Amino acid sequence: MTDNVTTQQPQKSESETEQLRPPASSGRDAPPGVAPRWWVWLTAFPVAAIFALSNAATPLYVLWQRDIGFSQGVLTVIFALYIVGLIGSLLVCGVVSDRLGRKTVLFPALILALIACLMFAAADSVLVLCAARLFTGISVGAAVSAGMAAVTDVGGASRKRLAALLASTAMVLGAGLGPMLAGVLSELAPGPTVTVFAVEAGLLALALLVVWRMPVSRPRSTGSGAWIRVPSVPKNDRLRLVLGIAVFAPGITATSFVLSLGPSLLASLLGSTNRMVAGGLAFVMFLIATGIQFAVQRMSVPRILQLGAVSTVLSMVAMAAAVFTNSVPPLALAALLAGCGQGMGQLGGLSLLNASVPGHRLAEANAGLNVGGYALAGTLPVLTGYLSDLVGLAAGTMAFGIVLIVLAATGGVIVTATRKNIEPTPSR
């Protein structure tokens, strides 16, 4: 079985309505010659394992700030170097994966993630933290391009809806698992900045075994064009990519704020730096991001994108309420709504692309969606961090919320205005 075979487009007899609906978790077992259904689930595990590392450091920043000593602005730079590594990786990994195969990209990515684990565990300077975050971003870039496309490959043409759902939920569930483990283990286990990365290294080692046995192989053709380029999609699919980014980018930026500056804001409101609280809040945020995708999976994609935009707007309203009232419950509500915004924006964007992008361009298309999302998620929280150093965390948070409300609302308006252009034509 090759990548080209496993990612072929749905047969013409399949209705466009089904193509433009998000993935459903139901479906028959695979026909002879197609990977068993359980392999579709298992192939999503490396994505979850890498994303667990992506946010594992979140509750630990307050410890490193205390021990090493750095400002809120430097903290957001450390966080943003992850975005730099991720975007740089996406400029390469999508094309390489489509041309040379998923395993060619995933094996080195997992090794690099293991190295990042060792660096986090031994971190004694800002430079080491920066390098670890950069390596983490590179490995995550491989996961969102090659890893998520591998799930679609293994699922085959008849299970693209299930594959899109599993790939998307593996990403957000893993992103929430990391900070929860870090918060709990750093409070209860010895070595508060070491133990969690030992556990994470074990998950990554298991992911290497999964990739080794994964039922995908190299594609038949290596394609053409530059190997390093801004990810793109075929001309007919550009509107779908833009719509996905318009909602996904504000959603993931909201969750990125919670991950980077949320623990500091929580500490200022609670007067406590309990890492289990910060890690638990991040975990629940991504758990909601996972659950909401199952809850809305049968809605039309435009409706999911609209709801995602609304959730992000409401998240920032709740964030403002937390600052004005100096209260924790609105902050928790803001995190939950941010999770809804990212989850629905991500599911809607992936569903649009999976429905029409050819298999030999799918990893590059996934990379394009994430470049658009993470570019905003990397820049806006950093600017907010440095602004907070100048005017205070509360004022910086308010400015961030206003900007994101405008961007999310604009995304929702764009989806509404162009809905007819992506609505399916009823089958005859």
Coordinates of C-alpha atoms in Angstrom, one line a residue:
M1 CA 0.0 0.0 0.0
T2 CA 1.4 3.4 -0.9
D3 CA 0.6 6.9 0.2
N4 CA -0.8 7.6 -3.3
V5 CA -3.2 4.7 -3.0
T6 CA -4.4 5.3 0.5
T7 CA -5.2 9.0 0.0
Q8 CA -7.2 8.8 -3.2
Q9 CA -10.2 11.1 -3.4
P10 CA -13.7 9.8 -2.6
Q11 CA -15.6 8.1 -5.4
K12 CA -17.8 10.2 -7.6
S13 CA -20.9 8.4 -6.3
E14 CA -20.3 9.9 -2.8
S15 CA -22.4 12.9 -2.3
E16 CA -20.9 16.3 -1.9
T17 CA -23.0 16.8 1.1
E18 CA -21.0 14.0 2.8
Q19 CA -17.8 15.5 1.7
L20 CA -18.5 18.8 3.3
R21 CA -19.7 17.4 6.5
P22 CA -17.2 16.9 9.3
P23 CA -15.9 13.4 10.2
A24 CA -18.1 11.0 12.0
S25 CA -16.8 8.3 14.3
S26 CA -19.0 5.6 13.0
G27 CA -18.4 3.4 10.0
R28 CA -17.8 -0.2 8.9
D29 CA -14.6 -2.1 9.2
A30 CA -12.2 -1.9 6.3
P31 CA -12.6 -4.1 3.2
P32 CA -9.9 -6.6 2.4
G33 CA -6.6 -5.0 1.5
V34 CA -7.3 -1.9 3.6
A35 CA -5.7 -1.4 7.1
P36 CA -8.0 -2.5 10.0
R37 CA -10.0 0.2 11.7
W38 CA -7.9 0.0 14.9
W39 CA -4.8 1.1 12.9
V40 CA -6.5 4.4 12.1
W41 CA -6.8 5.0 15.9
L42 CA -3.3 3.8 16.6
T43 CA -1.7 6.0 13.9
A44 CA -3.1 9.0 15.7
F45 CA -1.0 8.2 18.8
P46 CA 2.3 9.7 17.6
V47 CA 0.5 13.0 16.9
A48 CA -0.9 12.9 20.5
A49 CA 2.5 12.0 21.9
I50 CA 4.3 14.9 20.2
F51 CA 1.6 17.4 21.1
A52 CA 1.9 16.3 24.7
L53 CA 5.4 17.6 24.7
S54 CA 4.4 20.8 23.0
N55 CA 2.6 22.1 26.2
A56 CA 4.3 20.0 28.9
A57 CA 6.4 23.0 30.0
T58 CA 3.4 25.3 30.6
P59 CA 3.0 24.8 34.4
L60 CA 6.7 24.8 34.9
Y61 CA 7.5 28.3 33.6
V62 CA 6.9 29.8 37.0
L63 CA 9.6 27.5 38.4
W64 CA 12.1 28.4 35.7
Q65 CA 11.3 32.1 36.2
R66 CA 12.1 31.7 39.9
D67 CA 15.2 29.6 39.5
I68 CA 16.7 31.2 36.3
G69 CA 15.1 34.7 36.4
F70 CA 13.4 36.2 33.4
S71 CA 10.6 38.6 32.6
Q72 CA 7.1 38.1 31.1
G73 CA 8.4 39.3 27.8
V74 CA 11.3 36.7 27.8
L75 CA 8.8 34.0 28.8
T76 CA 6.6 34.7 25.7
V77 CA 9.8 34.7 23.5
I78 CA 10.6 31.2 24.9
F79 CA 7.1 30.2 24.1
A80 CA 7.2 31.8 20.6
L81 CA 10.4 30.0 19.6
Y82 CA 8.2 26.9 19.5
I83 CA 6.1 28.7 16.9
V84 CA 9.3 29.7 15.0
G85 CA 10.4 26.0 14.9
L86 CA 6.9 24.8 14.0
I87 CA 6.5 27.2 11.1
G88 CA 10.0 26.6 9.8
S89 CA 9.2 22.8 9.9
L90 CA 6.0 23.3 8.1
L91 CA 7.8 25.0 5.2
V92 CA 9.6 21.7 4.6
C93 CA 7.8 18.8 6.2
G94 CA 4.5 18.9 4.2
V95 CA 6.3 18.7 0.8
V96 CA 8.9 16.1 2.0
S97 CA 6.1 14.0 3.5
D98 CA 4.0 14.1 0.3
R99 CA 7.1 13.2 -1.8
L100 CA 9.1 10.8 0.3
G101 CA 6.5 9.4 2.7
R102 CA 5.2 9.9 6.2
K103 CA 7.8 7.8 8.0
T104 CA 10.7 9.7 6.4
V105 CA 9.5 12.8 8.3
L106 CA 8.1 11.3 11.5
F107 CA 11.1 9.2 12.5
P108 CA 13.5 12.2 12.7
A109 CA 10.8 14.4 14.3
L110 CA 10.3 11.9 17.2
I111 CA 14.1 11.7 17.7
L112 CA 14.3 15.5 17.9
A113 CA 11.4 15.5 20.4
L114 CA 13.3 13.0 22.6
I115 CA 16.3 15.4 22.5
A116 CA 14.0 18.2 23.5
C117 CA 12.8 16.2 26.5
L118 CA 16.4 15.8 27.7
M119 CA 17.1 19.5 27.3
F120 CA 13.9 20.5 29.3
A121 CA 14.9 18.0 32.1
A122 CA 18.4 19.5 32.4
A123 CA 17.5 23.2 31.6
D124 CA 19.5 25.6 33.7
S125 CA 19.4 28.7 31.4
V126 CA 17.1 30.6 29.1
L127 CA 19.2 29.5 26.2
V128 CA 18.6 25.8 26.9
L129 CA 14.9 26.5 27.3
C130 CA 14.9 28.3 24.0
A131 CA 16.6 25.5 22.2
A132 CA 14.3 22.9 23.7
R133 CA 11.2 24.9 22.6
L134 CA 12.6 25.3 19.1
F135 CA 13.2 21.6 18.8
T136 CA 9.7 20.9 20.1
G137 CA 8.3 23.2 17.5
I138 CA 10.1 21.4 14.7
S139 CA 8.8 18.1 15.8
V140 CA 5.3 19.4 16.1
G141 CA 5.5 20.8 12.6
A142 CA 6.1 17.3 11.4
A143 CA 3.2 15.9 13.4
V144 CA 0.6 18.4 12.0
S145 CA 1.7 17.7 8.4
A146 CA 3.1 14.2 8.1
G147 CA 1.5 12.7 11.2
M148 CA -2.1 14.0 10.5
A149 CA -1.8 13.0 6.8
A150 CA -0.7 9.5 7.9
V151 CA -3.9 9.1 9.8
T152 CA -5.8 9.9 6.6
D153 CA -3.6 7.6 4.6
V154 CA -4.3 4.6 6.9
G155 CA -8.0 5.4 7.0
G156 CA -8.3 5.2 3.2
A157 CA -10.8 6.8 1.0
S158 CA -13.8 5.2 2.7
R159 CA -12.8 6.5 6.2
K160 CA -11.7 10.1 5.6
R161 CA -14.3 11.5 7.9
L162 CA -13.1 9.3 10.8
A163 CA -9.5 10.0 10.0
A164 CA -10.0 13.8 10.1
L165 CA -11.8 13.5 13.5
L166 CA -9.1 11.3 15.0
A167 CA -6.2 13.4 13.7
S168 CA -7.8 16.6 15.0
T169 CA -8.7 15.2 18.4
A170 CA -5.3 13.6 18.8
M171 CA -3.7 17.0 18.4
V172 CA -5.8 18.8 21.0
L173 CA -6.0 15.9 23.5
G174 CA -2.2 15.5 23.4
A175 CA -1.9 19.3 23.9
G176 CA -4.0 19.0 27.0
L177 CA -2.4 15.9 28.4
G178 CA 1.1 17.4 28.6
P179 CA 0.4 20.3 31.0
M180 CA -1.9 18.1 33.2
L181 CA 0.9 15.6 33.6
A182 CA 3.4 18.4 34.2
G183 CA 1.2 20.1 36.8
V184 CA 0.5 16.9 38.8
L185 CA 3.9 15.3 38.6
S186 CA 5.7 18.6 39.4
E187 CA 3.7 18.9 42.6
L188 CA 3.6 15.3 43.8
A189 CA 6.7 13.6 42.3
P190 CA 10.4 14.3 42.9
G191 CA 12.2 16.5 40.4
P192 CA 9.4 18.9 39.5
T193 CA 11.0 19.9 36.2
V194 CA 12.4 16.4 35.4
T195 CA 9.9 13.7 36.0
V196 CA 7.3 14.8 33.5
F197 CA 9.9 14.7 30.7
A198 CA 10.9 11.2 31.6
V199 CA 7.3 10.1 31.3
E200 CA 7.0 12.0 28.0
A201 CA 10.1 10.3 26.7
G202 CA 8.5 7.0 27.3
L203 CA 5.4 8.1 25.3
L204 CA 7.7 9.2 22.4
A205 CA 9.5 5.9 22.5
L206 CA 6.2 4.0 22.1
A207 CA 5.3 6.4 19.2
L208 CA 8.5 5.4 17.5
L209 CA 7.4 1.8 17.6
V210 CA 4.0 2.8 16.1
V211 CA 5.6 4.7 13.3
W212 CA 7.9 1.8 12.5
R213 CA 4.9 -0.6 12.1
M214 CA 2.6 1.9 10.6
P215 CA 1.0 0.4 7.3
V216 CA 2.1 3.2 5.0
S217 CA 4.9 3.3 2.5
R218 CA 6.7 5.7 0.3
P219 CA 4.7 7.4 -2.5
R220 CA 5.2 6.3 -6.1
S221 CA 6.2 9.8 -7.3
T222 CA 8.4 12.4 -5.8
G223 CA 6.5 15.3 -7.3
S224 CA 8.0 18.5 -8.6
G225 CA 8.8 22.1 -7.6
A226 CA 10.8 23.5 -4.7
W227 CA 11.3 21.4 -1.6
I228 CA 11.2 24.4 0.8
R229 CA 8.2 26.7 0.2
V230 CA 5.2 28.3 1.8
P231 CA 2.6 25.5 1.9
S232 CA -0.2 25.9 -0.5
V233 CA -3.2 24.1 -2.0
P234 CA -4.6 23.7 -5.5
K235 CA -6.3 26.8 -6.8
N236 CA -9.8 25.5 -6.4
D237 CA -9.2 24.8 -2.7
R238 CA -7.7 28.2 -1.7
L239 CA -11.0 29.6 -0.4
R240 CA -11.4 26.6 1.9
L241 CA -7.9 27.1 3.2
V242 CA -8.6 30.8 3.9
L243 CA -11.8 30.1 5.7
G244 CA -10.1 27.5 7.9
I245 CA -7.4 29.9 8.8
A246 CA -9.8 32.8 9.4
V247 CA -11.4 30.8 12.3
F248 CA -8.6 28.5 13.4
A249 CA -6.0 31.2 13.8
P250 CA -7.9 33.3 16.4
G251 CA -9.0 30.1 18.2
I252 CA -5.5 28.7 18.6
T253 CA -4.1 32.2 19.5
A254 CA -6.6 32.3 22.4
T255 CA -5.4 28.9 23.7
S256 CA -1.8 30.0 23.2
F257 CA -2.4 33.0 25.4
V258 CA -3.8 30.7 28.1
L259 CA -0.7 28.5 27.8
S260 CA 1.9 31.2 27.8
L261 CA 0.6 34.0 30.1
G262 CA -2.4 32.1 31.7
P263 CA -0.3 30.7 34.6
S264 CA 1.0 34.2 35.4
L265 CA -2.5 35.7 35.2
L266 CA -3.9 32.8 37.3
A267 CA -1.2 33.4 39.9
S268 CA -2.0 37.1 40.1
L269 CA -5.7 36.4 40.6
L270 CA -5.2 33.5 43.0
G271 CA -2.1 34.7 44.8
S272 CA -0.8 31.1 44.3
T273 CA 1.5 29.3 41.8
N274 CA 0.0 25.9 42.3
R275 CA 1.1 24.1 39.2
M276 CA -1.7 21.5 39.4
V277 CA -4.3 24.3 39.0
A278 CA -2.5 25.8 36.0
G279 CA -1.9 22.4 34.4
G280 CA -5.4 21.2 35.1
L281 CA -6.9 24.4 33.6
A282 CA -4.9 23.8 30.4
F283 CA -5.9 20.1 30.3
V284 CA -9.6 20.9 30.7
M285 CA -9.3 23.5 28.0
F286 CA -8.0 21.0 25.5
L287 CA -10.4 18.3 26.8
I288 CA -13.2 20.6 25.9
A289 CA -11.5 21.2 22.5
T290 CA -11.6 17.5 22.0
G291 CA -15.1 16.8 23.2
I292 CA -16.7 19.7 21.2
Q293 CA -15.4 18.1 18.0
F294 CA -17.4 14.9 18.7
A295 CA -20.4 17.0 19.7
V296 CA -20.6 19.0 16.5
Q297 CA -19.3 16.4 14.1
R298 CA -22.6 16.0 12.3
M299 CA -23.1 19.8 11.7
S300 CA -22.2 21.4 8.4
V301 CA -18.7 22.7 8.2
P302 CA -19.7 26.4 7.7
R303 CA -21.8 26.2 10.8
I304 CA -19.0 24.7 12.8
L305 CA -16.7 27.5 11.7
Q306 CA -19.3 30.1 12.6
L307 CA -19.7 28.6 16.1
G308 CA -15.9 28.4 16.5
A309 CA -15.6 32.2 15.8
V310 CA -18.4 32.9 18.3
S311 CA -16.7 30.8 20.9
T312 CA -13.4 32.7 20.5
V313 CA -15.2 36.1 20.8
L314 CA -17.0 35.0 24.0
S315 CA -13.7 33.6 25.4
M316 CA -12.1 37.1 25.1
V317 CA -15.2 38.7 26.7
A318 CA -14.8 36.3 29.6
M319 CA -11.1 37.1 29.8
A320 CA -11.9 40.8 30.1
A321 CA -14.4 40.0 32.9
A322 CA -11.8 38.0 34.8
V323 CA -9.5 41.1 34.7
F324 CA -12.2 43.6 35.6
T325 CA -13.5 41.5 38.5
N326 CA -10.2 40.0 39.6
S327 CA -11.9 36.7 39.6
V328 CA -10.8 33.1 38.7
P329 CA -14.2 31.7 37.4
P330 CA -14.4 34.0 34.4
L331 CA -10.7 33.1 33.6
A332 CA -11.7 29.4 33.7
L333 CA -14.7 30.1 31.4
A334 CA -12.4 32.0 29.0
A335 CA -10.1 28.9 28.8
L336 CA -13.0 26.6 28.1
L337 CA -14.4 28.8 25.4
A338 CA -11.0 29.2 23.9
G339 CA -10.8 25.4 23.7
C340 CA -14.1 25.3 21.9
G341 CA -12.9 28.0 19.4
Q342 CA -9.7 26.1 18.6
G343 CA -11.4 22.7 18.4
M344 CA -14.1 23.8 16.0
G345 CA -11.9 26.0 13.9
Q346 CA -9.4 23.1 13.6
L347 CA -12.1 20.5 12.8
G348 CA -13.8 22.8 10.3
G349 CA -10.5 23.6 8.5
L350 CA -9.3 20.0 8.3
S351 CA -12.7 18.8 7.1
L352 CA -12.8 21.4 4.3
L353 CA -9.3 20.3 3.1
N354 CA -9.9 16.6 3.5
A355 CA -13.0 16.8 1.4
S356 CA -11.3 18.0 -1.7
V357 CA -7.5 18.3 -1.6
P358 CA -5.8 15.4 -3.5
G359 CA -3.9 12.9 -1.4
H360 CA -0.5 13.9 -2.8
R361 CA -1.0 17.4 -1.6
L362 CA -2.7 16.7 1.7
A363 CA 0.2 17.0 4.1
E364 CA 1.2 20.3 2.4
A365 CA -2.5 21.5 2.8
N366 CA -2.4 20.6 6.5
A367 CA 0.8 22.5 6.9
G368 CA -0.7 25.5 5.2
L369 CA -3.6 25.5 7.7
N370 CA -1.3 25.4 10.6
V371 CA 1.1 28.0 9.3
G372 CA -1.7 30.4 9.1
G373 CA -2.9 29.5 12.6
Y374 CA 0.4 29.4 14.4
A375 CA 1.8 32.6 12.7
L376 CA -0.8 34.6 14.6
A377 CA -0.5 32.4 17.8
G378 CA 3.2 33.1 17.9
T379 CA 3.2 36.9 17.3
L380 CA 0.2 38.2 19.3
P381 CA 1.0 36.6 22.7
V382 CA 4.7 37.8 22.4
L383 CA 3.5 41.3 21.8
T384 CA 1.1 41.0 24.7
G385 CA 3.9 39.8 26.9
Y386 CA 6.2 42.8 26.3
L387 CA 3.2 45.1 26.5
S388 CA 2.4 43.6 29.9
D389 CA 5.9 44.4 31.1
L390 CA 5.3 48.0 30.2
V391 CA 1.6 48.6 31.3
G392 CA 0.9 45.6 33.5
L393 CA -0.5 42.2 32.9
A394 CA -4.2 43.2 33.2
A395 CA -3.9 46.0 30.7
G396 CA -1.9 43.8 28.3
T397 CA -4.6 41.1 28.6
M398 CA -7.3 43.6 27.8
A399 CA -5.5 44.8 24.6
F400 CA -5.0 41.2 23.5
G401 CA -8.7 40.4 24.0
I402 CA -9.8 43.4 21.9
V403 CA -7.6 42.5 19.0
L404 CA -8.6 38.9 19.1
I405 CA -12.3 39.8 19.3
V406 CA -12.0 41.8 16.1
L407 CA -10.1 39.0 14.3
A408 CA -12.4 36.2 15.3
A409 CA -15.5 38.3 14.5
T410 CA -14.0 39.0 11.1
G411 CA -13.4 35.4 10.5
G412 CA -17.0 34.5 11.3
V413 CA -18.3 37.2 9.0
I414 CA -16.1 35.9 6.1
V415 CA -17.4 32.4 6.6
T416 CA -21.0 33.7 6.6
A417 CA -20.4 35.8 3.5
T418 CA -18.8 33.0 1.5
R419 CA -20.9 30.1 2.8
K420 CA -22.7 29.6 -0.6
N421 CA -19.4 29.1 -2.3
I422 CA -18.5 26.0 -0.3
E423 CA -22.0 24.7 0.4
P424 CA -22.5 21.3 -1.3
T425 CA -24.9 20.9 -4.2
P426 CA -27.6 18.4 -3.4
S427 CA -27.1 15.0 -5.1
R428 CA -29.5 14.1 -7.8

